[in-house]
């Protein structure tokens, strides 16, 4: 046969070489407002197979887009911070309370919070995302209605809370009580969904730094979320991003806030353990 | 009048032949290396339409992953190897097998299977994010695959 084993082997070696020599597009340094130094690359966490170095999505963007994130006056996602901070102090619901009634100052009480979410909630006996925790405070403490999981209010509040951890390294737990959820997230990450049969790993682990049509593939990290997307002109919640990527494999997606996406968020967040919290980031 | 009748008869006739000779995705015969010897549609491929299928986002969108110097499509990707010279490396049966179901020629390939209807996990209704239901069809038709194969066969260096 013409298609010899050799030819195939050569093709495979070529691909493997491409994957391992891939690096982020540049060595640019991300410093926000001239003062917050971000870690945009780090050694891959030990329990993450297939990657040696982890990179923030920022490193794969073109310099004009990178610049938008370096100054909050330029950052088109910054509007959400003001919105979130305002809602923080707004009383809502049957208890007449605001977030500030319990947590006081957002700067002090929320510093470091984003970096460790999703995390185990002892009283509920489950892993909770930041969005779930926010809604839990609304329904259980304030007597207010839950926000739409990936709606505008939620995304702005997440941005305002995440901002208080900007620059801190992501550090979500992967063992102990969360181990089972983490393993479920890992399984989802490597499952080839949809009629295109593509897993998250096919694009973001095997092919980061390659191009799929015009798109420069990053590692699909979520340290920058919520992220302002130039394409949609608004701040995007993590599960909304996941949904778009699953849809693009011609698959039936999971819903924002579903058990599957909560598990996936924990796992993907842990792939970025060591990168700085960047929200609100600016992405294509 | 007479002429129209004959024409109509001819059209019905060719339609029947077409339907009879299209191999459904379940009936495709691959050899052990993943090649398909026989045409999937029974009609010769049209390389010009093959270009359209390969370049168009709503059809094969092969250039999402492959670079082909001969094609003018903008933003050709590099997730897969360049297809320049593909016909020097593969014969027609092999190319047909790769396009129909690359995972037989290249186990675990990231390349989608363009002529397969079953075995998917959470197959969706195109790019809507909704479940496929009973709507699922192959990504490309038998004739589109023949057209792509006819074009690939011209890629010699």
Short mmCIF file of C-alpha atoms in Angstrom, two decimals:
data_model
loop_
_atom_site.label_atom_id
_atom_site.label_comp_id
_atom_site.label_asym_id
_atom_site.label_seq_id
_atom_site.Cartn_x
_atom_site.Cartn_y
_atom_site.Cartn_z
CA UNK A 1 0.00 0.00 0.00
CA UNK A 2 1.04 3.54 -0.61
CA UNK A 3 -0.05 4.63 2.82
CA UNK A 4 2.79 3.02 4.71
CA UNK A 5 3.15 2.87 8.45
CA UNK A 6 6.17 5.14 8.05
CA UNK A 7 4.22 7.92 6.46
CA UNK A 8 1.61 7.80 9.12
CA UNK A 9 4.24 7.73 11.84
CA UNK A 10 5.97 10.75 10.33
CA UNK A 11 2.67 12.62 10.32
CA UNK A 12 2.04 11.76 13.93
CA UNK A 13 5.52 12.78 15.03
CA UNK A 14 5.03 16.07 13.22
CA UNK A 15 1.84 16.67 15.15
CA UNK A 16 3.36 15.76 18.49
CA UNK A 17 6.29 18.07 17.81
CA UNK A 18 3.84 20.83 16.98
CA UNK A 19 2.00 20.33 20.24
CA UNK A 20 5.02 20.24 22.52
CA UNK A 21 6.93 23.11 20.96
CA UNK A 22 3.85 25.30 21.05
CA UNK A 23 4.22 28.39 23.19
CA UNK A 24 2.00 31.35 23.80
CA UNK A 25 2.37 33.92 21.10
CA UNK A 26 4.57 36.36 22.98
CA UNK A 27 6.43 37.13 26.19
CA UNK A 28 4.53 40.31 26.97
CA UNK A 29 4.02 41.19 30.63
CA UNK A 30 0.58 42.02 31.92
CA UNK A 31 0.63 44.89 34.41
CA UNK A 32 -2.75 46.52 35.06
CA UNK A 33 -2.97 50.25 35.82
CA UNK A 34 0.80 50.31 36.00
CA UNK A 35 0.71 48.52 39.35
CA UNK A 36 -0.96 45.11 39.47
CA UNK A 37 1.51 42.55 38.13
CA UNK A 38 -0.21 39.49 36.71
CA UNK A 39 1.23 36.00 36.47
CA UNK A 40 0.39 34.93 32.90
CA UNK A 41 2.49 31.77 32.80
CA UNK A 42 3.33 29.19 35.42
CA UNK A 43 4.39 25.56 35.67
CA UNK A 44 1.39 23.28 35.12
CA UNK A 45 -0.15 21.88 38.32
CA UNK A 46 0.96 18.31 38.98
CA UNK A 47 -2.43 16.70 38.52
CA UNK A 48 -2.91 18.24 35.09
CA UNK A 49 -1.70 15.81 32.45
CA UNK A 50 -0.73 17.00 29.00
CA UNK A 51 0.58 20.48 29.86
CA UNK A 52 4.01 21.57 31.03
CA UNK A 53 3.34 25.28 31.29
CA UNK A 54 0.03 27.03 31.74
CA UNK A 55 -0.71 30.35 30.04
CA UNK A 56 -3.37 32.96 30.51
CA UNK A 57 -5.55 33.54 27.44
CA UNK A 58 -4.17 37.11 27.48
CA UNK A 59 -0.86 35.86 26.10
CA UNK A 60 -2.54 34.64 22.90
CA UNK A 61 -4.19 37.92 22.06
CA UNK A 62 -2.86 40.56 19.73
CA UNK A 63 -1.11 43.49 21.32
CA UNK A 64 -3.97 45.96 20.64
CA UNK A 65 -6.38 43.72 22.53
CA UNK A 66 -3.82 43.07 25.25
CA UNK A 67 -3.48 46.81 25.79
CA UNK A 68 -7.20 47.19 26.54
CA UNK A 69 -6.76 45.08 29.64
CA UNK A 70 -3.75 47.00 30.93
CA UNK A 71 -5.69 50.08 31.98
CA UNK A 72 -9.14 50.14 33.59
CA UNK A 73 -9.96 53.37 31.72
CA UNK A 74 -9.51 51.47 28.44
CA UNK A 75 -11.07 48.22 29.60
CA UNK A 76 -14.57 47.97 28.07
CA UNK A 77 -15.55 45.49 30.80
CA UNK A 78 -14.89 47.96 33.60
CA UNK A 79 -18.50 49.22 33.50
CA UNK A 80 -19.52 46.06 35.29
CA UNK A 81 -17.37 46.82 38.29
CA UNK A 82 -19.29 50.01 39.06
CA UNK A 83 -22.54 48.18 38.45
CA UNK A 84 -21.52 45.35 40.78
CA UNK A 85 -20.31 47.68 43.51
CA UNK A 86 -23.57 49.61 43.37
CA UNK A 87 -25.63 46.42 43.68
CA UNK A 88 -23.41 45.34 46.57
CA UNK A 89 -24.86 48.14 48.67
CA UNK A 90 -28.44 47.93 47.38
CA UNK A 91 -30.94 46.32 49.74
CA UNK A 92 -33.28 43.85 48.06
CA UNK A 93 -35.75 41.18 49.09
CA UNK A 94 -37.98 40.50 52.07
CA UNK A 95 -35.19 40.93 54.65
CA UNK A 96 -34.32 44.45 53.53
CA UNK A 97 -30.65 43.55 53.33
CA UNK A 98 -27.85 44.15 50.86
CA UNK A 99 -24.60 42.22 50.49
CA UNK A 100 -22.97 44.99 52.53
CA UNK A 101 -25.34 44.34 55.45
CA UNK A 102 -23.53 41.08 56.13
CA UNK A 103 -20.13 41.49 54.47
CA UNK A 104 -19.53 45.25 54.89
CA UNK A 105 -16.75 46.56 52.72
CA UNK A 106 -16.37 44.66 49.41
CA UNK A 107 -12.62 45.48 49.27
CA UNK A 108 -11.87 43.83 52.59
CA UNK A 109 -14.39 41.04 52.82
CA UNK A 110 -14.04 39.77 49.25
CA UNK A 111 -10.25 39.92 48.87
CA UNK A 112 -9.02 36.45 47.89
CA UNK A 113 -12.49 34.97 47.43
CA UNK A 114 -12.46 34.55 43.63
CA UNK A 115 -9.09 32.78 43.75
CA UNK A 116 -10.45 29.77 45.67
CA UNK A 117 -13.81 29.27 43.90
CA UNK A 118 -15.43 26.87 43.08
CA UNK A 119 -15.05 25.40 46.56
CA UNK A 120 -16.61 22.94 48.97
CA UNK A 121 -19.58 24.17 50.98
CA UNK A 122 -19.73 22.17 54.18
CA UNK A 123 -23.31 22.93 55.16
CA UNK A 124 -24.66 22.13 51.70
CA UNK A 125 -22.36 19.15 51.21
CA UNK A 126 -21.50 20.16 47.65
CA UNK A 127 -19.07 22.11 45.50
CA UNK A 128 -20.34 25.63 44.88
CA UNK A 129 -19.37 28.16 42.27
CA UNK A 130 -19.15 31.85 43.10
CA UNK A 131 -22.39 32.44 41.16
CA UNK A 132 -24.18 29.76 43.18
CA UNK A 133 -22.91 31.29 46.41
CA UNK A 134 -24.12 34.72 45.33
CA UNK A 135 -27.57 33.34 44.55
CA UNK A 136 -27.59 31.44 47.83
CA UNK A 137 -26.99 34.70 49.70
CA UNK A 138 -29.79 36.32 47.73
CA UNK A 139 -32.40 33.65 48.36
CA UNK A 140 -31.40 32.49 51.86
CA UNK A 141 -30.09 35.69 53.48
CA UNK A 142 -31.85 38.48 51.64
CA UNK A 143 -35.12 36.86 50.72
CA UNK A 144 -34.53 38.08 47.17
CA UNK A 145 -34.99 36.27 43.88
CA UNK A 146 -32.12 34.32 42.43
CA UNK A 147 -30.42 35.98 39.47
CA UNK A 148 -30.25 34.22 36.12
CA UNK A 149 -27.08 32.15 36.38
CA UNK A 150 -25.28 33.81 33.49
CA UNK A 151 -27.33 37.00 33.29
CA UNK A 152 -26.02 40.56 33.39
CA UNK A 153 -26.57 41.21 37.13
CA UNK A 154 -24.80 38.04 38.13
CA UNK A 155 -21.91 38.62 35.74
CA UNK A 156 -21.40 42.19 36.99
CA UNK A 157 -21.50 41.09 40.62
CA UNK A 158 -18.99 38.35 39.90
CA UNK A 159 -16.74 40.89 38.20
CA UNK A 160 -16.90 43.27 41.18
CA UNK A 161 -16.07 40.44 43.60
CA UNK A 162 -13.36 38.98 41.37
CA UNK A 163 -11.72 42.39 41.11
CA UNK A 164 -10.88 42.21 44.81
CA UNK A 165 -8.59 39.24 44.04
CA UNK A 166 -6.91 40.69 40.96
CA UNK A 167 -3.30 39.58 40.70
CA UNK A 168 -3.65 36.82 43.29
CA UNK A 169 -2.88 33.31 42.03
CA UNK A 170 -5.82 31.00 41.43
CA UNK A 171 -5.72 28.32 44.09
CA UNK A 172 -8.73 26.02 44.03
CA UNK A 173 -8.70 22.77 46.00
CA UNK A 174 -8.79 19.56 43.98
CA UNK A 175 -8.69 16.94 46.72
CA UNK A 176 -10.57 16.12 49.90
CA UNK A 177 -14.34 16.57 49.62
CA UNK A 178 -14.15 18.09 46.12
CA UNK A 179 -12.18 15.17 44.65
CA UNK A 180 -15.23 13.44 43.20
CA UNK A 181 -16.56 16.58 41.49
CA UNK A 182 -13.09 17.39 40.19
CA UNK A 183 -12.79 13.91 38.65
CA UNK A 184 -16.17 14.33 36.99
CA UNK A 185 -15.01 17.66 35.55
CA UNK A 186 -11.84 16.02 34.26
CA UNK A 187 -13.89 13.34 32.53
CA UNK A 188 -16.06 15.96 30.84
CA UNK A 189 -12.95 17.86 29.74
CA UNK A 190 -11.66 14.84 27.84
CA UNK A 191 -15.00 13.65 26.40
CA UNK A 192 -15.42 14.14 22.66
CA UNK A 193 -18.89 15.65 22.41
CA UNK A 194 -21.09 16.41 19.45
CA UNK A 195 -21.11 15.50 15.81
CA UNK A 196 -17.63 16.98 15.41
CA UNK A 197 -16.44 14.72 18.25
CA UNK A 198 -14.18 17.31 19.84
CA UNK A 199 -13.22 17.51 23.50
CA UNK A 200 -12.04 20.60 25.33
CA UNK A 201 -8.60 18.98 25.33
CA UNK A 202 -8.58 18.51 21.54
CA UNK A 203 -8.59 22.27 21.10
CA UNK A 204 -7.14 23.70 24.31
CA UNK A 205 -4.55 21.09 25.29
CA UNK A 206 -3.51 19.40 22.03
CA UNK A 207 -3.75 22.47 19.83
CA UNK A 208 -3.27 25.64 21.84
CA UNK A 209 -1.22 28.19 19.90
CA UNK A 210 -2.51 26.68 16.64
CA UNK A 211 -5.16 28.34 14.53
CA UNK A 212 -8.63 27.00 13.87
CA UNK A 213 -9.57 29.15 10.91
CA UNK A 214 -8.99 32.74 12.20
CA UNK A 215 -9.03 31.80 15.88
CA UNK A 216 -5.74 31.61 17.75
CA UNK A 217 -6.37 28.81 20.23
CA UNK A 218 -5.49 29.47 23.85
CA UNK A 219 -5.49 26.94 26.68
CA UNK A 220 -9.09 27.86 27.47
CA UNK A 221 -8.19 29.08 30.97
CA UNK A 222 -10.82 30.81 33.11
CA UNK A 223 -8.57 32.92 35.34
CA UNK A 224 -9.77 35.99 33.39
CA UNK A 225 -13.50 35.42 33.87
CA UNK A 226 -15.89 37.14 33.72
CA UNK A 227 -14.29 38.27 30.45
CA UNK A 228 -15.38 41.13 28.23
CA UNK A 229 -15.81 39.67 24.75
CA UNK A 230 -15.22 42.05 21.86
CA UNK A 231 -17.32 39.78 19.66
CA UNK A 232 -20.47 40.10 21.76
CA UNK A 233 -19.71 43.47 23.31
CA UNK A 234 -20.40 42.33 26.83
CA UNK A 235 -19.03 40.68 29.88
CA UNK A 236 -19.29 36.90 29.67
CA UNK A 237 -19.83 34.46 32.49
CA UNK A 238 -17.73 31.27 32.62
CA UNK A 239 -20.59 28.84 31.98
CA UNK A 240 -21.75 30.95 29.07
CA UNK A 241 -18.31 30.55 27.51
CA UNK A 242 -18.38 26.79 28.12
CA UNK A 243 -21.78 26.61 26.49
CA UNK A 244 -20.51 28.33 23.35
CA UNK A 245 -17.56 25.99 23.03
CA UNK A 246 -19.73 22.86 23.47
CA UNK A 247 -22.24 24.21 20.94
CA UNK A 248 -19.41 24.67 18.44
CA UNK A 249 -18.78 20.94 18.48
CA UNK A 250 -22.34 20.48 17.14
CA UNK A 251 -23.37 19.07 20.50
CA UNK A 252 -26.34 19.44 22.78
CA UNK A 253 -24.90 21.78 25.41
CA UNK A 254 -25.23 21.64 29.18
CA UNK A 255 -27.04 24.49 30.94
CA UNK A 256 -25.31 27.26 32.89
CA UNK A 257 -25.40 26.24 36.55
CA UNK A 258 -25.83 22.53 35.75
CA UNK A 259 -23.94 19.93 37.78
CA UNK A 260 -21.86 19.18 34.69
CA UNK A 261 -20.72 22.78 34.20
CA UNK A 262 -20.06 23.22 37.95
CA UNK A 263 -17.77 20.17 37.84
CA UNK A 264 -16.17 21.39 34.62
CA UNK A 265 -15.59 24.83 36.14
CA UNK A 266 -13.84 23.35 39.16
CA UNK A 267 -11.62 21.23 36.92
CA UNK A 268 -10.82 24.01 34.42
CA UNK A 269 -10.18 26.49 37.26
CA UNK A 270 -7.67 24.01 38.70
CA UNK A 271 -5.86 23.82 35.36
CA UNK A 272 -5.12 27.49 35.98
CA UNK A 273 -3.90 27.12 39.57
CA UNK A 274 -0.95 29.52 39.74
CA UNK A 275 -2.17 32.07 37.16
CA UNK A 276 -3.43 35.42 38.42
CA UNK A 277 -7.09 36.29 38.75
CA UNK A 278 -7.55 38.81 35.91
CA UNK A 279 -11.22 39.71 35.81
CA UNK A 280 -12.47 41.63 34.01
CA UNK A 281 -10.28 40.43 31.16
CA UNK A 282 -10.67 41.41 27.51
CA UNK A 283 -10.98 38.63 24.95
CA UNK A 284 -12.06 38.18 21.32
CA UNK B 1 -44.49 18.48 -26.03
CA UNK B 2 -42.92 15.22 -27.00
CA UNK B 3 -39.51 16.63 -26.11
CA UNK B 4 -40.63 17.67 -22.62
CA UNK B 5 -41.97 14.24 -21.96
CA UNK B 6 -38.70 12.61 -22.91
CA UNK B 7 -36.78 15.09 -20.78
CA UNK B 8 -39.00 14.41 -17.81
CA UNK B 9 -38.58 10.70 -18.28
CA UNK B 10 -34.81 11.11 -18.46
CA UNK B 11 -34.79 13.10 -15.22
CA UNK B 12 -36.87 10.54 -13.39
CA UNK B 13 -34.59 7.87 -14.75
CA UNK B 14 -31.35 9.51 -13.58
CA UNK B 15 -32.89 10.27 -10.19
CA UNK B 16 -33.67 6.62 -9.71
CA UNK B 17 -30.14 5.60 -10.67
CA UNK B 18 -28.69 8.15 -8.25
CA UNK B 19 -30.77 6.91 -5.35
CA UNK B 20 -29.87 3.32 -6.13
CA UNK B 21 -26.14 3.94 -6.22
CA UNK B 22 -25.70 6.17 -3.17
CA UNK B 23 -24.08 4.14 -0.43
CA UNK B 24 -25.59 4.97 2.95
CA UNK B 25 -23.13 5.68 5.76
CA UNK B 26 -23.99 2.38 7.45
CA UNK B 27 -23.16 0.41 4.30
CA UNK B 28 -19.78 1.91 3.47
CA UNK B 29 -17.06 -0.72 3.13
CA UNK B 30 -13.68 0.34 4.50
CA UNK B 31 -10.64 -1.86 4.05
CA UNK B 32 -8.46 -2.58 7.06
CA UNK B 33 -6.43 0.64 6.53
CA UNK B 34 -9.50 2.83 6.20
CA UNK B 35 -9.74 3.14 2.39
CA UNK B 36 -13.01 3.09 0.46
CA UNK B 37 -12.63 1.63 -3.03
CA UNK B 38 -16.06 2.40 -4.49
CA UNK B 39 -17.63 5.79 -5.15
CA UNK B 40 -20.15 6.77 -2.47
CA UNK B 41 -22.55 8.41 -4.93
CA UNK B 42 -21.99 6.56 -8.17
CA UNK B 43 -21.49 9.92 -9.88
CA UNK B 44 -18.06 11.31 -10.70
CA UNK B 45 -16.88 14.02 -8.30
CA UNK B 46 -16.79 17.66 -9.40
CA UNK B 47 -13.52 19.23 -8.21
CA UNK B 48 -14.87 22.77 -8.61
CA UNK B 49 -17.67 22.08 -6.17
CA UNK B 50 -15.10 20.29 -4.01
CA UNK B 51 -13.32 23.64 -3.58
CA UNK B 52 -16.59 25.20 -2.44
CA UNK B 53 -17.27 22.39 0.06
CA UNK B 54 -13.77 22.63 1.51
CA UNK B 55 -13.78 26.41 1.85
CA UNK B 56 -17.29 27.08 3.05
CA UNK B 57 -17.97 27.34 6.77
CA UNK B 58 -21.42 25.82 6.39
CA UNK B 59 -20.13 22.79 4.49
CA UNK B 60 -16.82 20.97 5.04
CA UNK B 61 -14.86 23.97 6.35
CA UNK B 62 -11.72 21.85 5.91
CA UNK B 63 -9.62 25.00 5.84
CA UNK B 64 -10.55 25.54 9.52
CA UNK B 65 -7.84 22.98 10.22
CA UNK B 66 -5.89 22.58 6.95
CA UNK B 67 -3.84 24.93 4.82
CA UNK B 68 -4.08 24.47 1.04
CA UNK B 69 -1.95 26.85 -1.04
CA UNK B 70 -4.18 26.39 -4.07
CA UNK B 71 -7.28 27.66 -2.21
CA UNK B 72 -8.07 31.36 -1.81
CA UNK B 73 -10.11 30.93 1.39
CA UNK B 74 -9.05 33.43 4.06
CA UNK B 75 -7.64 32.36 7.43
CA UNK B 76 -6.66 28.75 6.80
CA UNK B 77 -5.92 26.92 10.04
CA UNK B 78 -3.03 24.67 11.07
CA UNK B 79 -4.58 22.15 13.46
CA UNK B 80 -4.13 19.51 10.74
CA UNK B 81 -1.27 19.09 8.24
CA UNK B 82 -1.10 21.11 5.03
CA UNK B 83 -2.90 19.29 2.23
CA UNK B 84 -0.47 20.47 -0.44
CA UNK B 85 0.67 17.34 -2.27
CA UNK B 86 -1.99 15.17 -0.61
CA UNK B 87 -2.52 13.24 -3.86
CA UNK B 88 1.18 12.31 -3.93
CA UNK B 89 0.77 10.69 -0.52
CA UNK B 90 -2.66 9.05 -0.88
CA UNK B 91 -4.59 7.42 -3.70
CA UNK B 92 -8.26 8.10 -4.39
CA UNK B 93 -9.60 5.26 -2.24
CA UNK B 94 -7.47 6.37 0.67
CA UNK B 95 -8.55 9.99 0.32
CA UNK B 96 -12.21 8.91 0.22
CA UNK B 97 -11.68 6.89 3.39
CA UNK B 98 -9.97 9.80 5.18
CA UNK B 99 -12.70 12.28 4.32
CA UNK B 100 -15.54 9.86 5.13
CA UNK B 101 -14.10 8.71 8.46
CA UNK B 102 -10.54 9.77 9.21
CA UNK B 103 -10.56 7.89 12.50
CA UNK B 104 -10.16 4.57 10.70
CA UNK B 105 -7.00 5.70 8.87
CA UNK B 106 -5.74 7.73 11.86
CA UNK B 107 -7.00 6.19 15.10
CA UNK B 108 -8.26 8.84 17.57
CA UNK B 109 -7.78 11.61 15.02
CA UNK B 110 -9.16 15.02 15.94
CA UNK B 111 -10.50 15.22 12.35
CA UNK B 112 -14.32 14.93 12.27
CA UNK B 113 -15.96 11.98 10.49
CA UNK B 114 -17.85 13.50 7.59
CA UNK B 115 -19.83 10.41 6.59
CA UNK B 116 -21.08 8.90 9.79
CA UNK B 117 -24.51 9.09 11.44
CA UNK B 118 -24.23 7.19 14.70
CA UNK B 119 -22.01 6.79 17.74
CA UNK B 120 -21.98 10.42 18.86
CA UNK B 121 -22.12 11.67 22.44
CA UNK B 122 -24.80 14.36 22.88
CA UNK B 123 -25.12 15.04 19.18
CA UNK B 124 -26.67 18.45 18.59
CA UNK B 125 -28.99 19.93 15.99
CA UNK B 126 -26.24 21.59 13.92
CA UNK B 127 -24.87 24.61 15.85
CA UNK B 128 -28.00 25.41 17.86
CA UNK B 129 -26.81 23.76 21.08
CA UNK B 130 -30.09 21.80 21.14
CA UNK B 131 -30.39 18.02 20.95
CA UNK B 132 -30.29 16.52 17.48
CA UNK B 133 -33.46 14.49 17.82
CA UNK B 134 -34.07 12.46 14.70
CA UNK B 135 -32.62 15.15 12.47
CA UNK B 136 -29.06 13.82 12.38
CA UNK B 137 -27.56 13.46 8.92
CA UNK B 138 -23.97 12.99 7.80
CA UNK B 139 -21.88 16.18 7.90
CA UNK B 140 -21.42 15.95 4.13
CA UNK B 141 -23.50 14.14 1.51
CA UNK B 142 -22.10 11.28 -0.55
CA UNK B 143 -21.77 13.60 -3.56
CA UNK B 144 -20.05 16.35 -1.53
CA UNK B 145 -17.50 13.78 -0.42
CA UNK B 146 -16.92 12.64 -3.99
CA UNK B 147 -16.47 16.29 -5.01
CA UNK B 148 -13.93 16.87 -2.24
CA UNK B 149 -12.06 13.68 -3.17
CA UNK B 150 -11.99 14.76 -6.83
CA UNK B 151 -10.43 18.07 -5.77
CA UNK B 152 -7.94 16.49 -3.35
CA UNK B 153 -6.83 14.18 -6.19
CA UNK B 154 -5.58 17.28 -8.04
CA UNK B 155 -3.26 18.31 -5.18
CA UNK B 156 0.06 17.07 -6.61
CA UNK B 157 3.39 18.76 -6.17
#
